[in-house]
Tab-separated table of C-alpha atoms in Angstrom:
chain	number	residue	atom	x	y	z
A	118	MET	CA	16.084	-7.598	-6.613
A	119	ASN	CA	16.329	-3.479	-6.133
A	120	LYS	CA	16.527	-3.198	-2.791
A	121	ALA	CA	14.942	0.947	-3.636
A	122	ILE	CA	11.255	-0.487	-5.010
A	123	LEU	CA	11.063	-3.159	-2.536
A	124	HIS	CA	11.832	-0.389	0.108
A	125	LYS	CA	9.174	1.986	-1.169
A	126	GLY	CA	6.179	-0.723	-2.065
A	127	ILE	CA	6.897	-2.061	1.436
A	128	ASP	CA	6.712	1.523	2.483
A	129	LEU	CA	2.997	3.460	0.492
A	130	LEU	CA	1.800	-0.582	1.627
A	131	SER	CA	1.923	-0.155	5.198
A	132	ARG	CA	-0.155	3.155	4.800
A	133	ARG	CA	-2.530	1.107	3.324
A	134	GLU	CA	-3.754	-0.696	0.690
A	135	HIS	CA	-3.042	-1.099	-2.905
A	136	SER	CA	-4.026	-2.190	-5.895
A	137	VAL	CA	-1.423	-3.529	-7.991
A	138	GLN	CA	-2.795	-0.444	-10.703
A	139	GLU	CA	-2.070	1.916	-7.873
A	140	LEU	CA	1.046	0.744	-6.858
A	141	GLN	CA	2.453	0.001	-10.296
A	142	ASN	CA	1.610	4.341	-10.829
A	143	LYS	CA	3.014	5.568	-8.093
A	144	LEU	CA	6.030	2.901	-8.392
A	145	ARG	CA	6.428	4.747	-11.969
A	146	VAL	CA	6.437	8.698	-10.720
A	147	ARG	CA	9.655	7.825	-8.874
A	148	GLU	CA	11.155	7.072	-12.386
A	149	PHE	CA	12.222	3.452	-11.492
A	150	GLN	CA	12.884	0.868	-14.669
A	151	GLU	CA	9.391	-1.186	-15.185
A	152	ASP	CA	11.520	-4.137	-15.063
A	153	GLU	CA	12.000	-3.717	-12.129
A	154	ILE	CA	8.566	-2.488	-10.781
A	155	ALA	CA	7.380	-6.037	-12.020
A	156	GLU	CA	9.123	-8.258	-9.863
A	157	VAL	CA	8.999	-6.412	-6.772
A	158	ILE	CA	5.599	-6.392	-7.318
A	159	ASP	CA	5.636	-10.187	-8.513
A	160	TYR	CA	7.557	-9.992	-5.257
A	161	LEU	CA	5.043	-8.364	-3.211
A	162	VAL	CA	2.161	-10.367	-4.445
A	163	SER	CA	4.266	-13.925	-3.801
A	164	LYS	CA	4.351	-12.567	-0.203
A	165	ASP	CA	0.573	-12.029	0.524
A	166	TYR	CA	2.028	-7.435	1.274
A	167	LEU	CA	0.091	-6.722	-1.885
A	168	SER	CA	-2.959	-8.590	-2.105
A	169	GLU	CA	-6.506	-7.476	-4.487
A	170	ALA	CA	-8.626	-9.537	-2.392
A	171	ARG	CA	-8.168	-7.350	0.848
A	172	PHE	CA	-7.734	-3.637	-1.016
A	173	ALA	CA	-11.226	-4.155	-2.635
A	174	ASP	CA	-12.820	-5.462	0.904
A	175	SER	CA	-10.709	-2.611	2.459
A	176	LEU	CA	-12.199	-0.012	-0.047
A	177	TYR	CA	-15.610	-1.094	0.073
A	178	ARG	CA	-16.075	-1.007	3.903
A	179	THR	CA	-14.161	2.180	4.009
A	180	ARG	CA	-16.538	4.249	1.427
A	181	MET	CA	-20.183	3.219	2.270
A	182	ASN	CA	-18.809	4.167	5.860
A	183	LYS	CA	-18.765	7.411	4.201
A	184	GLY	CA	-22.625	7.036	2.782
A	185	TYR	CA	-21.532	5.685	-0.778
A	186	GLY	CA	-23.669	2.606	-3.019
A	187	LYS	CA	-22.949	-0.604	-4.637
A	188	ARG	CA	-22.567	1.516	-7.773
A	189	PHE	CA	-20.338	3.875	-7.173
A	190	ILE	CA	-17.952	1.483	-5.324
A	191	GLU	CA	-17.788	-0.623	-7.900
A	192	ASN	CA	-16.725	1.680	-10.234
A	193	GLU	CA	-13.970	3.123	-8.184
A	194	LEU	CA	-12.087	-0.155	-7.166
A	195	ALA	CA	-12.898	-1.128	-11.791
A	196	GLN	CA	-10.746	2.444	-12.092
A	197	LYS	CA	-8.532	1.517	-10.028
A	198	GLY	CA	-7.852	-1.689	-12.224
A	199	ILE	CA	-9.508	-4.590	-9.688
A	200	ASP	CA	-11.408	-7.363	-11.765
A	201	GLN	CA	-15.125	-8.589	-12.043
A	202	THR	CA	-14.484	-11.246	-10.434
A	203	GLU	CA	-13.201	-9.603	-7.599
A	204	ILE	CA	-15.141	-6.884	-6.993
A	205	LYS	CA	-18.340	-9.098	-6.557
A	206	VAL	CA	-16.671	-11.452	-4.084
A	207	ALA	CA	-16.214	-8.257	-2.238
A	208	ALA	CA	-19.324	-7.088	-1.976
A	209	GLU	CA	-20.248	-11.111	-1.246
A	210	ASN	CA	-18.368	-11.276	1.321
A	211	LEU	CA	-20.364	-7.688	3.115
A	212	GLU	CA	-23.703	-8.081	3.384
A	213	ILE	CA	-24.697	-4.669	3.259
A	214	ASN	CA	-28.358	-4.196	2.228
A	215	TRP	CA	-27.857	-1.135	0.702
A	216	TYR	CA	-31.298	0.029	0.302
A	217	GLN	CA	-31.180	0.428	4.673
A	218	GLN	CA	-27.660	2.266	3.547
A	219	ALA	CA	-29.775	4.399	1.160
A	220	GLU	CA	-31.934	5.432	3.761
A	221	GLN	CA	-29.498	6.074	6.174
A	222	VAL	CA	-27.631	8.858	4.402
A	223	TYR	CA	-31.034	10.484	2.954
A	224	GLN	CA	-31.758	11.112	6.281
A	225	LYS	CA	-28.465	12.182	6.764
A	226	ARG	CA	-28.609	14.384	4.625
A	227	PHE	CA	-31.900	15.563	3.994
A	228	ASN	CA	-33.438	15.184	8.186
A	229	ASN	CA	-36.963	14.281	7.112
A	230	SER	CA	-37.742	17.408	4.888
A	231	GLU	CA	-40.745	17.220	2.806
A	232	ILE	CA	-39.989	17.837	-0.525
A	233	ILE	CA	-41.090	20.934	-1.597
A	234	ASP	CA	-41.156	20.978	-5.668
A	235	GLN	CA	-40.660	18.463	-7.751
A	236	LYS	CA	-37.537	20.967	-8.363
A	237	ASP	CA	-35.159	19.310	-5.441
A	238	LYS	CA	-36.979	15.670	-5.765
A	239	GLU	CA	-34.912	15.807	-7.878
A	240	LYS	CA	-31.481	17.522	-6.819
A	241	ARG	CA	-32.908	14.949	-3.778
A	242	ILE	CA	-33.039	11.911	-6.508
A	243	ARG	CA	-29.075	13.682	-8.327
A	244	PHE	CA	-27.563	13.660	-4.599
A	245	MET	CA	-28.334	10.156	-4.676
A	246	GLN	CA	-27.885	8.362	-7.891
A	247	TYR	CA	-24.411	10.704	-7.636
A	248	ARG	CA	-23.810	8.590	-4.753
A	249	GLY	CA	-23.989	5.755	-6.417
A	250	PHE	CA	-27.600	4.015	-5.749
A	251	SER	CA	-29.734	2.859	-7.298
A	252	THR	CA	-32.885	3.825	-9.400
A	253	ASP	CA	-34.549	1.579	-7.373
A	254	GLU	CA	-33.231	1.858	-4.022
A	255	ILE	CA	-33.958	5.749	-4.638
A	256	PHE	CA	-37.246	5.316	-4.783
A	257	THR	CA	-38.363	3.276	-1.649
A	258	VAL	CA	-36.449	6.319	0.367
A	259	LEU	CA	-38.640	8.856	-1.704
A	260	ALA	CA	-41.834	6.862	-0.832
A	261	ILE	CA	-40.729	6.860	2.840
């Protein structure tokens, strides 16, 4: 096993959690050989230094605290190579009330201001959609 790749992988993981796909991409950029990267990834997973479950949980918490909705977070996890089963487990472990989350994000952004006209309402809906909230969550918040 190439020690340089192993040290670089551990160095990257010491800063934050990574998905397998992310770590592979970061090691590829440093022009290591594919077979050596695969060997190091397998080793890191076997020693539990690299865990997709921990990564999914970490990303879920981070994005949720920044005011993003379930759809946004799940889409980002899928783009980072996390499988749907792992995404569902991470979501269930957190037990988030998405309606309450949507309410907090809406209040922080719009601060109880009245909806002026249809254009303003559409702007607010687009903001909430971009943040990854469902239509039901958005219209529940707007009705308040």
